Amino acid sequence: MLSVISLIFWLLIIPFCIGLVPANFISPYKRNPGVVILAGYFCMWAVFEVVTIPAVLFVKYHNFSVAADCFTVISILCAIAGLLVWYRNTKNDRPGLVFGADRNTNDRSVTNGKGILLFRNMTWPERIEWLLFAALIGFQLYKAVAYASFDGDDAYYVVESLLAQQADVMYRILPYTGRPTDLDVRHVLAVFPMWVAFVSVKSGIHATIVSHVVMPVVLIPLTYLVYFEIGRILFPVSSVEEQKEDGKKEEGKKKGLSGQRENLPIFMILMCLFQIFGNVSIYTNETFFLTRTWQGKAVTGSLVIPAFLWLFLWIYDGVKKEKKTDAGLWLLLVCINMTAGICSSIAVFIVSILIAVTAFCLMLVEKDFKVLLKIGATCIPNVIYMGIYVIMAYSYLLG
């Protein structure tokens, strides 16, 4: 029971409270509990990178305890800051924890007045679609937990987590032999296994169980949460008033919302089907998503890269009525860049290219050179990360 409580605390309560800080700088209509929990995870992982990498590089003995203790203190302080921000906003009658509506939705007949599309107000086809989506999610979680997949990479990544949990060292023991070793340039900066070890230590559960059971239950829903937010942008809901302006007054009265709302559950179902039937090769993203969920490279392909697409869609969504860009979204963009670093060293290079290409296209569309400067500034952590990697690689080659 204590282990379950600890997991809930560190995997739900702490990330949610941390997410209240960047959410305070995001427009209310974009804010909802899902966005808050995603923001909390990305911020938490960014903090973990800042704390853990110096401990790996400069602390030789008991470096995991040093990193874990520092991360614990900083995480709790950030969570307290999030609660204080929420309390201040609530006390001053400002948006605190807001259940954000779709950007065009203001029809109270189908929502609870806070923008939430209520299940009881949906049409029966919509209800069936959402129930089918929930069933597909449940099926994937059941298969991921009950039929856990084991592969050769577990001999390194899972054992690294186990060594951190039991030997209190990070990347100082070779998993294959159990002997002391020098820092491995390829893996030493990708500290996602150390975060798994942190969860293991705090919950008192074996690192292998956390990797194969707990991580899928956490990371699979987080991934679909990102897809849900992407779907909300791609299929915005039009209000009754806007339908009246389009000459659809009678239809708007009867229907309440445009048919775009019905596209969102269909989009989510299609994403589930892509994941379930995407195992056409051992190298596809879908294969990694469901069979190697706990590995950093799987998190990169399934969660981090879609999160970049989500934020770019949101920052440059073409909503002319909003003149000021949300500062919280840019903060999340920085944190997602840093999250790529804890997942995989090569991921930093990949996402940097993705961002560069996206920034160039947006510069052409917006006809504004400042776009390159703004987006380029979010890649500063990537430059620092790659600089550390190059220095380590050069030192390794010199022997």
PDB file of C-alpha atoms in Angstrom, residues 14-44 78-79 81-89 94-100 229 310-311 314 322 325-333 335:
ATOM      1  CA  ILE A  14       4.160  16.044  -7.835  1.00  0.00           C
ATOM      2  CA  PRO A  15       4.058  16.419 -11.660  1.00  0.00           C
ATOM      3  CA  PHE A  16       0.580  17.955 -11.496  1.00  0.00           C
ATOM      4  CA  CYS A  17       1.602  20.503  -8.879  1.00  0.00           C
ATOM      5  CA  ILE A  18       4.783  21.370 -10.806  1.00  0.00           C
ATOM      6  CA  GLY A  19       2.714  21.798 -13.959  1.00  0.00           C
ATOM      7  CA  LEU A  20       0.662  24.524 -12.281  1.00  0.00           C
ATOM      8  CA  VAL A  21       3.669  26.846 -12.557  1.00  0.00           C
ATOM      9  CA  PRO A  22       4.005  26.947 -16.390  1.00  0.00           C
ATOM     10  CA  ALA A  23       0.226  26.625 -16.725  1.00  0.00           C
ATOM     11  CA  ASN A  24      -0.071  29.984 -14.970  1.00  0.00           C
ATOM     12  CA  PHE A  25       1.523  31.558 -18.069  1.00  0.00           C
ATOM     13  CA  ILE A  26      -0.719  29.774 -20.570  1.00  0.00           C
ATOM     14  CA  SER A  27      -4.026  31.215 -21.759  1.00  0.00           C
ATOM     15  CA  PRO A  28      -7.013  29.858 -19.802  1.00  0.00           C
ATOM     16  CA  TYR A  29      -8.738  28.551 -22.933  1.00  0.00           C
ATOM     17  CA  LYS A  30      -5.725  26.339 -23.596  1.00  0.00           C
ATOM     18  CA  ARG A  31      -5.448  25.125 -20.028  1.00  0.00           C
ATOM     19  CA  ASN A  32      -6.879  21.881 -18.681  1.00  0.00           C
ATOM     20  CA  PRO A  33      -5.741  19.157 -16.250  1.00  0.00           C
ATOM     21  CA  GLY A  34      -4.189  17.199 -19.116  1.00  0.00           C
ATOM     22  CA  VAL A  35      -2.032  20.137 -20.155  1.00  0.00           C
ATOM     23  CA  VAL A  36      -1.033  20.697 -16.533  1.00  0.00           C
ATOM     24  CA  ILE A  37       0.126  17.106 -16.030  1.00  0.00           C
ATOM     25  CA  LEU A  38       2.049  17.107 -19.330  1.00  0.00           C
ATOM     26  CA  ALA A  39       3.690  20.421 -18.441  1.00  0.00           C
ATOM     27  CA  GLY A  40       4.582  19.033 -15.033  1.00  0.00           C
ATOM     28  CA  TYR A  41       6.276  15.944 -16.451  1.00  0.00           C
ATOM     29  CA  PHE A  42       8.337  17.879 -18.985  1.00  0.00           C
ATOM     30  CA  CYS A  43       9.407  20.413 -16.365  1.00  0.00           C
ATOM     31  CA  MET A  44      10.197  17.632 -13.900  1.00  0.00           C
ATOM     32  CA  CYS A  78       8.539  23.426  -7.382  1.00  0.00           C
ATOM     33  CA  ALA A  79       5.357  21.578  -6.418  1.00  0.00           C
ATOM     34  CA  ALA A  81       5.378  26.889  -5.810  1.00  0.00           C
ATOM     35  CA  GLY A  82       2.714  25.494  -8.128  1.00  0.00           C
ATOM     36  CA  LEU A  83       0.224  25.183  -5.279  1.00  0.00           C
ATOM     37  CA  LEU A  84       0.971  28.727  -4.148  1.00  0.00           C
ATOM     38  CA  VAL A  85       0.396  30.046  -7.675  1.00  0.00           C
ATOM     39  CA  TRP A  86      -2.896  28.168  -7.881  1.00  0.00           C
ATOM     40  CA  TYR A  87      -3.972  29.448  -4.438  1.00  0.00           C
ATOM     41  CA  ARG A  88      -3.047  33.036  -5.311  1.00  0.00           C
ATOM     42  CA  ASN A  89      -5.004  32.940  -8.556  1.00  0.00           C
ATOM     43  CA  ARG A  94      -8.074  34.790 -11.473  1.00  0.00           C
ATOM     44  CA  PRO A  95      -7.832  31.615 -13.560  1.00  0.00           C
ATOM     45  CA  GLY A  96      -6.043  29.003 -11.499  1.00  0.00           C
ATOM     46  CA  LEU A  97      -6.770  25.398 -12.374  1.00  0.00           C
ATOM     47  CA  VAL A  98      -8.921  25.964 -15.441  1.00  0.00           C
ATOM     48  CA  PHE A  99     -10.698  23.257 -17.350  1.00  0.00           C
ATOM     49  CA  GLY A 100      -9.815  24.793 -20.690  1.00  0.00           C
ATOM     50  CA  GLU A 229      -4.150  17.829 -27.336  1.00  0.00           C
ATOM     51  CA  TRP A 310       1.753  19.826 -30.393  1.00  0.00           C
ATOM     52  CA  LEU A 311       3.490  22.971 -29.149  1.00  0.00           C
ATOM     53  CA  TRP A 314      -0.347  25.739 -30.532  1.00  0.00           C
ATOM     54  CA  GLU A 322      -4.625  36.479 -29.643  1.00  0.00           C
ATOM     55  CA  THR A 325       2.121  34.451 -27.497  1.00  0.00           C
ATOM     56  CA  ASP A 326       1.880  32.385 -24.327  1.00  0.00           C
ATOM     57  CA  ALA A 327       5.144  32.510 -22.381  1.00  0.00           C
ATOM     58  CA  GLY A 328       4.338  29.158 -20.773  1.00  0.00           C
ATOM     59  CA  LEU A 329       4.369  27.418 -24.152  1.00  0.00           C
ATOM     60  CA  TRP A 330       7.888  28.657 -24.861  1.00  0.00           C
ATOM     61  CA  LEU A 331       8.972  27.451 -21.428  1.00  0.00           C
ATOM     62  CA  LEU A 332       7.525  24.029 -22.240  1.00  0.00           C
ATOM     63  CA  LEU A 333       9.394  24.033 -25.551  1.00  0.00           C
ATOM     64  CA  CYS A 335      11.733  21.727 -21.202  1.00  0.00           C
TER      65      CYS A 335
END
